[in-house]
Amino acid sequence: MANHHIPYALLHGMNVPTSFINQEGSAFDFGELEEAIVLQGAKANLLTGRTAATLEMFPSWPMRYQQTPGSSKSGGESTDSGSALNTISSKTENQFEPDFPISKKASSSYHQAFDQQNLQLQQQQQQEMASDPSRTGTSLNQSAPIVKPLQEKKRASTSEKQLDAKTLRRLAQNKEAAKKSRLRKKAYVQQLESSRIKLTQLEQELQRARSQGLLLGSSGGGVGNISSGAVICDMEYARWLEDDERHMSELRTGLHSNLSDTDLRLMVNTYLSHYDEIFRLKGMAAKFDVFHLLTGMWTSPAERCFLWMGGFRPSELIKILISQLDPLTEQQLMGICSLQHSSQQAEEALSQGLEQLQQSLIDTVAGGPAIDGMQQMAIALSKLANLEGFVRQADNLRQQTLHQLPRILTVRQAARCFLVIGEYYGRLRALSSLWASRPRGRLMSDEQPCQTTTELQMVQPSQSHFSHF
Amino acid sequence: MYCEGDSWGCYLPMSLRSMGSDPMERVVKLASESAVVIFSVSSCCMCHAAKRLFCGMGVNPTVYELDQDPRGKEMEMALTTLLGNSQTVPIVFIGGKLIGAMDRVMASHINGSLVPLLKEAGALWL
């Protein structure tokens, strides 16, 4: 399991606990490698050959590796080659870039979590490094075993050195950096190991709990079947919820303290960007695991109950708002009602489109005597791919609806709207937690015959669940 | 006027229309001939959603199924270039003016600009 790349996001603990981004970057002994190259001249071919032989490729994710632009640069060199590397990284980033702009945070964690060595990229980099020996620190991700045998080989045949003081100093610095990298890597690997053990323990506990009937029903087909895309999605969502808490309390204070309209508008706009963030996140998640979104596994059970196409139903939300927003002027009431109406029409259209997709899928899967199994699956797969489009359009609808609110309402009313929405979902989440942890007495008691049909889930209550309580 | 079942109001056989040599020209020409034009693919469910949206509003869109036209592929490519690579059918024109793909259509419906456009193009009364 030498090259088992666990998502950084899952087990990150190196510097910033709440961030899913590995800020430090390199776990690779670059210093020693460069030293070897400088001493020997370019022999990149050997290196890439080794690289190809020893690195594992995980074929499932088409992600590109995101580079953190140059860590340690010594002296004043390497600006142009630095930019060359950054061009490569930005190019690969753009190759992946879907239609919506992704937040740096969410995309980084997806990039890093699914860093599957991009062999070409590394080969390019190594060519670059080889041709320009003054290049320094980048965050390559290779396993250390490659370097050592290479090094030994190089050291053995070290010949005449024409190194000046500058190069020597830089080499020393790199060695330092490399040592630090090694230590960090060691710490990280240890953390990985302990986390793996913890994970296995948790799974076993869960199994035991299930078999004892403490959990009725299952979470999406078993713990082992949660995709890593889903895990990342949930983690990013949890982080978003924490941000949401913060924004809401700011809004609340803003409203109570009679802030000026301009200041309040700023807050409202910030809150809107905060919402844009969740839609970007969902857009990413839809690419990796659309079922996770569609089945509502990313959200709490109570919210899941009222799920429409992977999220909230905009017209329902507006209904809630209308009841909470008195008094409204005639014009505002008309604006809101018209918004609700348009939303309903759009929802209806999307629902019918999805229905047609479902029907088409059913027909394919049900198959017929003439259809060959493999082909059937292939057709079904291509139809499934359309699901992402529907979730995206639904999210687009949600996003547009939220953006429309401050256009038809005063800024104070808009701020109140967002508070109402946030509190509403907070209560639903709290409800889910309470429901899951309510005392049950005898499980199959006579007085509660419907218990068995309820789909329950162990929900880990987070801080945000109880914040509105 | 609501659409019934599968009759979308107006399927014009494209072979009978005058042939523009350039697919983009053809697209533009077809787009300007009716108040609401949807370029679609018959198997595409999102296109179905778009059609449903307009029918639900009481509009009779003119639908061109690109997969059922011999020159449909070229037209589809022309449309893709027009909109940028990420955009795909359904693509909607109102009053000869390009609205865009599904997300633009939805966005303009939500922000209230779709209905005035439809009225202006004479596709919607009231």
Coordinates of C-alpha atoms in Angstrom, one line a residue:
Chain A
M1 CA 0.0 0.0 0.0
A2 CA 3.0 2.2 -0.5
N3 CA 1.3 4.5 -2.9
H4 CA -2.1 4.5 -1.4
H5 CA -3.3 8.0 -1.8
I6 CA -5.7 8.8 0.9
P7 CA -7.5 12.1 0.3
Y8 CA -5.7 14.9 2.1
A9 CA -9.0 16.4 2.9
L10 CA -9.9 13.4 5.1
L11 CA -6.9 13.2 7.2
H12 CA -5.4 16.6 7.0
G13 CA -4.1 17.7 10.2
M14 CA -0.8 19.1 9.3
N15 CA -1.2 22.8 9.9
V16 CA -4.7 24.2 9.7
P17 CA -7.1 21.9 11.3
T18 CA -10.2 23.3 9.7
S19 CA -8.8 23.7 6.2
F20 CA -9.0 20.9 3.8
I21 CA -6.1 22.3 1.8
N22 CA -2.7 20.9 2.3
Q23 CA -0.9 24.2 2.5
E24 CA 2.6 22.8 2.8
G25 CA 2.6 20.8 -0.3
S26 CA 5.7 18.8 -0.8
A27 CA 6.2 15.5 0.8
F28 CA 8.9 14.7 -1.6
D29 CA 12.6 14.8 -1.0
F30 CA 13.2 17.3 -3.7
G31 CA 16.4 18.6 -2.4
E32 CA 18.2 15.4 -2.7
L33 CA 16.9 14.8 -6.1
E34 CA 18.0 18.2 -7.4
E35 CA 21.4 17.7 -5.9
A36 CA 21.7 14.5 -7.7
I37 CA 20.7 16.2 -10.9
V38 CA 23.0 19.1 -10.5
L39 CA 25.9 16.9 -9.7
Q40 CA 25.3 14.6 -12.6
G41 CA 23.7 16.7 -15.3
A42 CA 20.5 15.9 -16.9
K43 CA 19.4 12.3 -16.8
A44 CA 15.7 12.9 -16.7
N45 CA 14.9 9.9 -18.8
L46 CA 16.1 7.6 -16.1
L47 CA 14.0 9.3 -13.6
T48 CA 10.8 9.3 -15.6
G49 CA 11.4 5.7 -16.5
R50 CA 11.5 4.9 -12.8
T51 CA 8.5 7.1 -12.3
A52 CA 6.5 5.1 -14.8
A53 CA 7.4 1.9 -13.3
T54 CA 6.8 2.6 -9.7
L55 CA 3.8 4.9 -9.5
E56 CA 0.3 3.6 -9.3
M57 CA -2.4 5.1 -11.4
F58 CA -5.9 5.4 -10.2
P59 CA -7.9 5.4 -13.3
S60 CA -11.3 6.6 -12.0
W61 CA -10.7 10.3 -11.5
P62 CA -9.9 12.5 -14.4
M63 CA -8.6 15.2 -12.1
R64 CA -5.4 17.1 -12.7
Y65 CA -3.0 17.8 -9.9
Q66 CA -3.1 21.3 -8.7
Q67 CA 0.3 22.8 -8.0
T68 CA 0.8 25.3 -5.2
P69 CA 3.0 27.8 -6.9
G70 CA 6.7 27.5 -5.9
S71 CA 7.5 26.8 -2.3
S72 CA 11.1 27.6 -1.7
K73 CA 12.9 29.6 -4.2
S74 CA 16.4 30.4 -3.4
G75 CA 18.4 33.2 -4.9
G76 CA 16.8 35.2 -7.5
E77 CA 16.6 32.7 -10.3
S78 CA 14.0 30.6 -11.7
T79 CA 11.4 33.2 -12.3
D80 CA 10.7 32.2 -15.8
S81 CA 10.8 28.5 -15.3
G82 CA 8.7 29.1 -12.2
S83 CA 6.1 30.7 -14.4
A84 CA 6.4 27.9 -16.8
L85 CA 5.5 25.5 -14.1
N86 CA 2.7 27.7 -13.0
T87 CA 1.4 27.8 -16.6
I88 CA 1.4 24.0 -16.6
S89 CA -0.6 23.9 -13.4
S90 CA -3.0 26.6 -14.4
K91 CA -3.5 24.8 -17.7
T92 CA -4.3 21.5 -16.1
E93 CA -6.5 23.3 -13.7
N94 CA -8.4 24.8 -16.6
Q95 CA -8.6 21.5 -18.4
F96 CA -10.7 20.3 -15.5
E97 CA -12.5 23.5 -15.0
P98 CA -16.2 22.8 -15.4
D99 CA -18.8 25.4 -16.5
F100 CA -19.1 27.1 -13.2
P101 CA -16.3 28.9 -11.5
I102 CA -15.3 26.8 -8.6
S103 CA -14.3 28.2 -5.3
K104 CA -10.6 27.8 -4.5
K105 CA -11.3 26.0 -1.3
A106 CA -13.7 23.3 -2.6
S107 CA -11.8 22.7 -5.8
S108 CA -8.4 22.4 -4.0
S109 CA -9.7 19.8 -1.7
Y110 CA -11.1 17.9 -4.7
H111 CA -7.9 18.3 -6.6
Q112 CA -5.7 17.3 -3.8
A113 CA -7.9 14.6 -2.5
F114 CA -8.0 12.9 -5.9
D115 CA -4.5 13.6 -6.9
Q116 CA -3.7 10.7 -9.1
Q117 CA -0.2 11.2 -10.3
N118 CA -0.4 13.0 -13.6
L119 CA 2.4 11.2 -15.2
Q120 CA 2.7 13.6 -18.2
L121 CA 2.7 16.6 -15.9
Q122 CA 5.5 15.2 -13.8
Q123 CA 7.5 14.2 -16.8
Q124 CA 7.2 17.7 -18.2
Q125 CA 8.3 19.1 -14.9
Q126 CA 11.2 16.8 -14.8
Q127 CA 12.2 17.8 -18.3
E128 CA 11.9 21.4 -17.2
M129 CA 14.0 20.8 -14.1
A130 CA 16.5 18.9 -16.0
S131 CA 17.0 21.6 -18.7
D132 CA 17.1 24.3 -16.1
P133 CA 19.1 23.2 -13.1
S134 CA 18.5 26.4 -11.2
R135 CA 14.9 25.4 -10.6
T136 CA 13.9 24.9 -7.1
G137 CA 11.0 23.7 -4.9
T138 CA 7.8 22.6 -6.3
S139 CA 5.2 20.4 -4.7
L140 CA 5.6 17.2 -6.5
N141 CA 4.0 14.2 -5.1
Q142 CA 6.1 11.2 -5.5
S143 CA 6.9 8.4 -3.2
A144 CA 10.4 8.6 -1.6
P145 CA 11.5 5.1 -2.7
I146 CA 12.0 6.3 -6.2
V147 CA 14.6 8.8 -5.2
K148 CA 16.8 6.6 -3.0
P149 CA 17.9 4.0 -5.6
L150 CA 18.4 6.8 -8.1
Q151 CA 20.5 8.8 -5.7
E152 CA 22.7 5.9 -4.9
K153 CA 23.3 5.3 -8.5
K154 CA 24.2 8.9 -9.1
R155 CA 26.4 9.3 -6.1
A156 CA 28.4 6.3 -7.1
S157 CA 29.5 7.8 -10.3
T158 CA 30.0 11.4 -9.2
S159 CA 32.8 12.9 -11.1
E160 CA 34.5 16.3 -11.3
K161 CA 32.4 19.0 -9.6
Q162 CA 32.4 22.5 -10.9
L163 CA 30.2 23.9 -8.2
D164 CA 30.5 27.5 -7.0
A165 CA 29.6 28.8 -3.6
K166 CA 26.2 29.9 -4.7
T167 CA 25.2 26.5 -5.9
L168 CA 26.5 24.9 -2.8
R169 CA 24.5 27.2 -0.6
R170 CA 21.4 26.6 -2.6
L171 CA 22.0 22.9 -2.4
A172 CA 22.3 23.1 1.4
Q173 CA 19.1 25.0 1.6
N174 CA 17.3 22.4 -0.5
K175 CA 18.7 19.8 1.7
E176 CA 17.2 21.5 4.7
A177 CA 13.9 21.9 3.0
A178 CA 14.0 18.2 2.0
K179 CA 14.7 17.2 5.5
K180 CA 11.7 19.2 6.7
S181 CA 9.6 17.6 4.0
R182 CA 10.7 14.2 5.1
L183 CA 9.7 14.9 8.7
R184 CA 6.4 16.3 7.7
K185 CA 5.8 13.3 5.5
K186 CA 6.6 11.0 8.3
A187 CA 4.2 12.8 10.6
Y188 CA 1.6 12.7 8.0
V189 CA 2.0 9.0 7.3
Q190 CA 1.8 8.2 11.0
Q191 CA -1.4 10.2 11.2
L192 CA -2.7 8.3 8.2
E193 CA -2.0 5.0 9.8
S194 CA -3.7 5.8 13.0
S195 CA -6.7 7.2 11.1
R196 CA -7.0 4.0 9.2
I197 CA -7.1 2.1 12.4
K198 CA -9.7 4.4 13.8
L199 CA -11.7 4.1 10.6
T200 CA -11.7 0.3 10.8
Q201 CA -12.7 0.4 14.4
L202 CA -15.6 2.7 13.6
E203 CA -16.7 0.5 10.8
Q204 CA -16.7 -2.5 13.1
E205 CA -18.7 -0.7 15.7
L206 CA -21.2 0.3 13.1
Q207 CA -21.5 -3.3 11.9
R208 CA -22.0 -4.5 15.4
A209 CA -24.6 -1.8 16.1
R210 CA -26.4 -2.7 12.9
S211 CA -26.5 -6.4 13.7
Q212 CA -27.9 -5.6 17.1
G213 CA -30.8 -3.8 15.5
L214 CA -29.8 -0.4 16.8
L215 CA -29.9 0.9 13.4
L216 CA -32.8 0.2 11.2
G217 CA -32.3 0.5 7.5
S218 CA -29.0 1.4 6.0
S219 CA -27.3 4.5 4.9
G220 CA -27.2 4.2 1.1
G221 CA -26.2 0.6 0.9
G222 CA -23.7 0.3 3.7
V223 CA -20.8 2.3 5.0
G224 CA -18.3 0.8 2.7
N225 CA -20.2 2.0 -0.3
I226 CA -19.8 5.7 0.4
S227 CA -17.8 7.2 -2.4
S228 CA -14.9 9.4 -1.7
G229 CA -16.7 12.1 -3.7
A230 CA -19.6 11.8 -1.3
V231 CA -17.3 12.1 1.7
I232 CA -15.6 15.2 0.4
C233 CA -19.0 16.7 -0.4
D234 CA -20.2 16.1 3.1
M235 CA -17.1 17.5 4.6
E236 CA -17.2 20.6 2.5
Y237 CA -20.9 21.0 3.3
A238 CA -20.2 20.7 7.0
R239 CA -17.7 23.5 6.6
W240 CA -20.2 25.5 4.7
L241 CA -22.7 25.1 7.5
E242 CA -20.2 26.5 10.0
D243 CA -19.7 29.5 7.7
D244 CA -23.4 29.8 7.5
E245 CA -23.7 30.0 11.3
R246 CA -21.2 32.9 11.2
H247 CA -22.9 34.8 8.4
M248 CA -26.3 34.4 10.1
S249 CA -25.2 35.8 13.4
E250 CA -23.6 38.7 11.5
L251 CA -26.9 39.3 9.8
R252 CA -28.8 39.1 13.0
T253 CA -26.6 41.6 14.7
G254 CA -26.7 43.8 11.6
L255 CA -30.5 43.8 11.7
H256 CA -30.8 44.4 15.4
S257 CA -28.3 47.1 15.5
N258 CA -30.0 49.1 12.8
L259 CA -27.1 49.2 10.4
S260 CA -27.3 51.5 7.5
D261 CA -28.9 50.2 4.3
T262 CA -25.6 50.3 2.5
D263 CA -23.8 48.2 5.2
L264 CA -26.7 45.8 5.3
R265 CA -26.6 45.4 1.6
L266 CA -23.0 44.5 1.8
M267 CA -23.9 41.8 4.3
V268 CA -26.7 40.6 2.1
N269 CA -24.3 40.4 -0.9
T270 CA -21.8 38.5 1.2
Y271 CA -24.5 36.1 2.2
L272 CA -25.4 35.6 -1.5
S273 CA -21.8 34.8 -2.3
H274 CA -21.9 32.3 0.5
Y275 CA -24.8 30.7 -1.1
D276 CA -23.1 30.7 -4.5
E277 CA -20.4 28.8 -2.7
I278 CA -22.7 25.9 -1.8
F279 CA -24.0 25.7 -5.4
R280 CA -20.5 25.6 -6.7
L281 CA -19.7 22.8 -4.3
K282 CA -22.8 20.9 -5.3
G283 CA -21.8 21.4 -9.0
M284 CA -18.5 19.7 -8.2
A285 CA -20.2 17.0 -6.2
A286 CA -22.6 16.3 -9.0
K287 CA -19.7 15.5 -11.3
F288 CA -18.4 12.9 -8.9
D289 CA -21.4 11.4 -7.3
V290 CA -24.7 12.6 -8.6
F291 CA -26.6 9.9 -6.6
H292 CA -25.3 11.3 -3.4
L293 CA -27.0 14.6 -4.2
L294 CA -30.1 13.2 -5.7
T295 CA -30.8 10.8 -2.8
G296 CA -30.2 13.6 -0.4
M297 CA -27.5 11.7 1.5
W298 CA -25.6 14.9 1.8
T299 CA -28.2 16.5 3.9
S300 CA -30.1 15.6 7.1
P301 CA -32.9 13.1 7.1
A302 CA -35.6 15.7 7.8
E303 CA -34.4 17.8 4.9
R304 CA -34.2 14.7 2.8
C305 CA -37.9 14.1 3.3
F306 CA -38.8 17.3 1.4
L307 CA -36.0 16.9 -1.1
W308 CA -36.7 18.0 -4.7
M309 CA -34.0 17.2 -7.3
G310 CA -31.2 17.1 -4.9
G311 CA -32.1 20.1 -2.8
F312 CA -34.8 22.5 -1.6
R313 CA -37.8 23.3 -3.7
P314 CA -37.7 27.0 -4.4
S315 CA -41.4 27.6 -4.6
E316 CA -41.8 26.0 -1.1
L317 CA -39.2 28.2 0.3
I318 CA -40.9 31.3 -1.1
K319 CA -44.2 30.2 0.4
I320 CA -42.4 30.1 3.8
L321 CA -41.0 33.5 3.2
I322 CA -44.3 35.1 2.2
S323 CA -45.9 34.0 5.5
Q324 CA -43.0 35.4 7.5
L325 CA -42.4 38.7 5.7
D326 CA -45.4 40.8 6.5
P327 CA -45.9 43.6 5.9
L328 CA -45.2 43.7 2.2
T329 CA -46.2 46.5 -0.2
E330 CA -48.5 45.7 -3.0
Q331 CA -45.6 45.8 -5.5
Q332 CA -43.4 43.5 -3.4
L333 CA -46.2 41.0 -2.9
M334 CA -46.8 40.9 -6.6
G335 CA -43.1 40.5 -7.1
I336 CA -42.8 37.6 -4.7
C337 CA -45.9 35.9 -6.0
S338 CA -44.7 36.2 -9.5
L339 CA -41.4 34.7 -8.4
Q340 CA -43.2 31.8 -6.8
H341 CA -45.2 31.2 -9.9
S342 CA -42.2 31.3 -12.3
S343 CA -40.4 29.0 -9.9
Q344 CA -43.3 26.5 -9.9
Q345 CA -43.4 26.5 -13.7
A346 CA -39.7 25.9 -13.9
E347 CA -39.8 23.2 -11.3
E348 CA -42.7 21.5 -13.1
A349 CA -40.8 21.6 -16.4
L350 CA -37.6 20.1 -14.8
S351 CA -39.6 17.4 -13.0
Q352 CA -41.3 16.4 -16.2
G353 CA -37.9 16.3 -18.0
L354 CA -36.5 14.1 -15.2
E355 CA -39.5 11.9 -15.4
Q356 CA -38.9 11.3 -19.0
L357 CA -35.3 10.4 -18.2
Q358 CA -36.4 8.0 -15.6
Q359 CA -38.9 6.4 -17.9
S360 CA -36.3 6.1 -20.6
L361 CA -33.9 4.5 -18.1
I362 CA -36.5 2.1 -16.9
D363 CA -37.1 1.0 -20.5
T364 CA -33.5 0.4 -21.0
V365 CA -32.8 -1.4 -17.8
A366 CA -36.0 -3.5 -18.2
G367 CA -34.5 -4.4 -21.5
G368 CA -36.0 -6.8 -24.0
P369 CA -35.2 -10.1 -25.7
A370 CA -33.2 -8.5 -28.4
I371 CA -30.9 -6.4 -26.3
D372 CA -27.4 -7.6 -25.4
G373 CA -26.5 -7.1 -21.7
M374 CA -23.4 -5.1 -22.2
Q375 CA -24.9 -2.8 -24.7
Q376 CA -27.9 -2.4 -22.4
M377 CA -25.6 -1.3 -19.6
A378 CA -23.7 1.0 -21.9
I379 CA -26.9 2.7 -22.9
A380 CA -28.1 2.9 -19.4
L381 CA -24.9 4.5 -18.3
S382 CA -25.1 7.2 -20.9
K383 CA -28.6 8.0 -19.9
L384 CA -27.6 8.2 -16.2
A385 CA -25.0 10.8 -17.2
N386 CA -27.9 13.2 -17.9
L387 CA -28.8 13.2 -14.2
E388 CA -26.1 15.6 -13.5
G389 CA -27.6 18.1 -15.9
F390 CA -30.9 18.0 -14.0
V391 CA -29.3 18.5 -10.7
R392 CA -27.4 21.4 -12.1
Q393 CA -30.5 23.0 -13.5
A394 CA -32.3 22.6 -10.3
D395 CA -29.4 24.2 -8.4
N396 CA -29.3 26.9 -11.0
L397 CA -33.0 27.5 -10.3
R398 CA -32.4 27.7 -6.5
Q399 CA -29.5 30.0 -7.0
Q400 CA -31.4 32.4 -9.3
T401 CA -34.4 32.4 -6.9
L402 CA -32.2 33.5 -4.0
H403 CA -30.6 36.2 -6.1
Q404 CA -33.9 37.5 -7.1
L405 CA -35.1 38.1 -3.5
P406 CA -33.0 41.2 -2.8
R407 CA -34.1 42.6 -6.2
I408 CA -37.7 42.7 -5.3
L409 CA -37.5 43.3 -1.6
T410 CA -35.9 46.0 0.5
V411 CA -32.5 45.2 1.8
R412 CA -33.9 44.7 5.4
Q413 CA -36.5 42.4 4.1
A414 CA -33.9 40.5 2.1
A415 CA -31.7 40.1 5.2
R416 CA -34.7 38.8 7.1
C417 CA -35.4 36.4 4.3
F418 CA -32.0 34.9 4.6
L419 CA -32.3 34.6 8.3
V420 CA -35.6 32.9 8.0
I421 CA -34.2 30.4 5.5
G422 CA -31.1 29.7 7.6
E423 CA -33.1 29.2 10.7
Y424 CA -35.6 27.0 9.0
Y425 CA -33.1 24.6 7.8
G426 CA -31.2 24.8 11.1
R427 CA -34.4 23.6 12.8
L428 CA -34.8 20.8 10.3
R429 CA -31.3 19.6 11.0
A430 CA -31.9 19.9 14.8
L431 CA -35.1 17.9 14.3
S432 CA -33.2 15.2 12.5
S433 CA -30.7 14.9 15.3
L434 CA -33.4 14.8 18.0
W435 CA -35.3 12.2 16.1
A436 CA -32.3 10.0 15.7
S437 CA -31.3 10.2 19.3
R438 CA -34.7 10.1 20.9
P439 CA -35.2 7.4 23.6
R440 CA -36.8 4.4 22.1
G441 CA -37.3 2.0 24.9
R442 CA -38.1 -1.4 23.5
L443 CA -37.4 -1.4 19.8
M444 CA -40.3 -3.5 18.6
S445 CA -42.8 -2.5 21.2
D446 CA -46.4 -3.0 20.5
E447 CA -47.3 0.7 21.0
Q448 CA -45.1 1.7 18.2
P449 CA -45.7 -0.6 15.3
C450 CA -44.5 1.8 12.7
Q451 CA -41.0 1.9 14.0
T452 CA -39.9 -0.8 11.8
T453 CA -40.7 1.0 8.6
T454 CA -38.9 4.1 9.6
E455 CA -35.6 4.7 8.0
L456 CA -33.3 5.8 10.7
Q457 CA -29.8 6.8 10.6
M458 CA -27.2 7.6 13.2
V459 CA -26.6 11.2 12.8
Q460 CA -23.5 12.8 14.3
P461 CA -24.9 15.9 15.9
S462 CA -22.6 18.8 15.1
Q463 CA -22.6 22.2 16.7
S464 CA -24.8 23.7 14.1
H465 CA -27.6 21.2 14.8
F466 CA -28.3 22.7 18.1
S467 CA -27.5 26.3 17.5
H468 CA -31.1 27.3 17.0
F469 CA -32.3 25.5 19.9
Chain B
M1 CA -53.3 27.4 -25.7
Y2 CA -51.8 24.4 -24.1
C3 CA -49.8 21.7 -25.8
E4 CA -51.5 18.3 -25.9
G5 CA -49.5 15.2 -25.6
D6 CA -46.7 15.1 -28.1
S7 CA -47.8 17.8 -30.5
W8 CA -45.6 20.7 -29.8
G9 CA -47.5 23.1 -32.0
C10 CA -45.2 23.3 -34.9
Y11 CA -42.7 20.8 -36.3
L12 CA -41.6 22.2 -39.6
P13 CA -40.0 19.8 -42.0
M14 CA -36.7 21.4 -42.6
S15 CA -36.2 20.0 -46.0
L16 CA -39.0 22.1 -47.3
R17 CA -37.4 25.2 -46.0
S18 CA -35.1 27.2 -48.2
M19 CA -31.6 25.8 -48.0
G20 CA -29.0 28.3 -46.6
S21 CA -25.5 27.1 -47.6
D22 CA -24.0 28.1 -44.3
P23 CA -25.3 26.2 -41.3
M24 CA -25.1 29.3 -39.1
E25 CA -27.1 31.2 -41.6
R26 CA -29.7 28.5 -41.6
V27 CA -29.9 28.6 -37.8
V28 CA -30.4 32.3 -37.8
K29 CA -32.9 32.1 -40.5
L30 CA -34.9 29.4 -38.9
A31 CA -34.7 31.3 -35.6
S32 CA -36.2 34.4 -37.0
E33 CA -39.1 32.7 -38.7
S34 CA -41.1 32.0 -35.5
A35 CA -41.7 33.8 -32.2
V36 CA -40.2 31.0 -30.1
V37 CA -37.7 28.6 -31.6
I38 CA -36.2 25.6 -29.8
F39 CA -33.3 23.7 -31.3
S40 CA -33.5 20.3 -29.7
V41 CA -32.5 16.7 -29.9
S42 CA -35.4 14.2 -29.8
S43 CA -33.9 11.9 -27.2
C44 CA -32.8 14.7 -24.9
C45 CA -34.7 15.0 -21.7
M46 CA -33.6 18.5 -20.9
C47 CA -35.1 19.5 -24.3
H48 CA -38.3 17.9 -23.2
A49 CA -38.1 20.0 -20.0
A50 CA -37.7 23.2 -22.1
K51 CA -40.6 22.3 -24.3
R52 CA -42.7 21.7 -21.2
L53 CA -41.7 25.0 -19.8
F54 CA -43.0 27.0 -22.7
C55 CA -46.1 24.9 -23.2
G56 CA -46.8 25.3 -19.5
M57 CA -46.7 29.1 -20.0
G58 CA -49.1 28.8 -22.9
V59 CA -46.6 29.4 -25.6
N60 CA -46.4 27.2 -28.7
P61 CA -42.7 26.9 -29.5
T62 CA -41.4 25.9 -32.9
V63 CA -39.1 22.9 -32.4
Y64 CA -36.4 21.7 -34.7
E65 CA -35.0 18.3 -33.8
L66 CA -31.5 18.4 -34.9
D67 CA -31.0 14.7 -34.9
Q68 CA -33.8 14.3 -37.4
D69 CA -32.3 16.6 -39.9
P70 CA -29.6 15.6 -42.4
R71 CA -27.8 18.8 -41.7
G72 CA -28.6 18.8 -38.1
K73 CA -25.0 18.0 -37.0
E74 CA -23.6 21.1 -38.7
M75 CA -26.3 23.2 -37.2
E76 CA -25.5 21.8 -33.8
M77 CA -21.9 22.6 -34.2
A78 CA -22.7 26.1 -35.4
L79 CA -24.9 26.6 -32.3
T80 CA -22.1 25.3 -30.1
T81 CA -19.7 27.8 -31.5
L82 CA -22.2 30.5 -31.0
L83 CA -22.7 29.8 -27.4
G84 CA -19.3 28.5 -26.3
N85 CA -18.4 24.9 -25.9
S86 CA -20.1 24.2 -22.6
Q87 CA -23.5 24.9 -23.9
T88 CA -25.7 22.2 -25.4
V89 CA -29.3 21.7 -26.5
P90 CA -31.9 22.9 -25.8
I91 CA -31.1 26.2 -27.3
V92 CA -33.8 28.8 -27.4
F93 CA -34.5 31.8 -29.6
I94 CA -37.2 34.3 -28.9
G95 CA -38.2 36.8 -31.5
G96 CA -35.2 35.9 -33.5
K97 CA -32.9 36.8 -30.5
L98 CA -30.7 34.2 -28.9
I99 CA -31.7 33.5 -25.3
G100 CA -29.3 30.6 -24.7
A101 CA -29.4 27.1 -23.3
M102 CA -31.5 25.8 -20.4
D103 CA -29.8 27.7 -17.6
R104 CA -30.2 31.0 -19.3
V105 CA -33.8 30.3 -20.0
M106 CA -34.4 29.4 -16.4
A107 CA -32.5 32.4 -15.1
S108 CA -34.4 34.8 -17.3
H109 CA -37.7 33.3 -16.2
I110 CA -36.8 33.7 -12.6
N111 CA -35.6 37.2 -12.9
G112 CA -38.8 38.1 -14.8
S113 CA -37.3 38.9 -18.2
L114 CA -38.7 36.0 -20.0
V115 CA -42.3 36.9 -20.0
P116 CA -41.8 40.4 -21.4
L117 CA -39.7 39.0 -24.2
L118 CA -42.4 36.5 -25.0
K119 CA -45.0 39.2 -25.1
E120 CA -42.8 41.4 -27.2
A121 CA -42.3 38.6 -29.7
G122 CA -46.0 38.0 -29.8
A123 CA -45.8 34.5 -28.4
L124 CA -47.8 35.4 -25.3
W125 CA -50.9 37.5 -24.8
L126 CA -52.4 38.8 -21.6

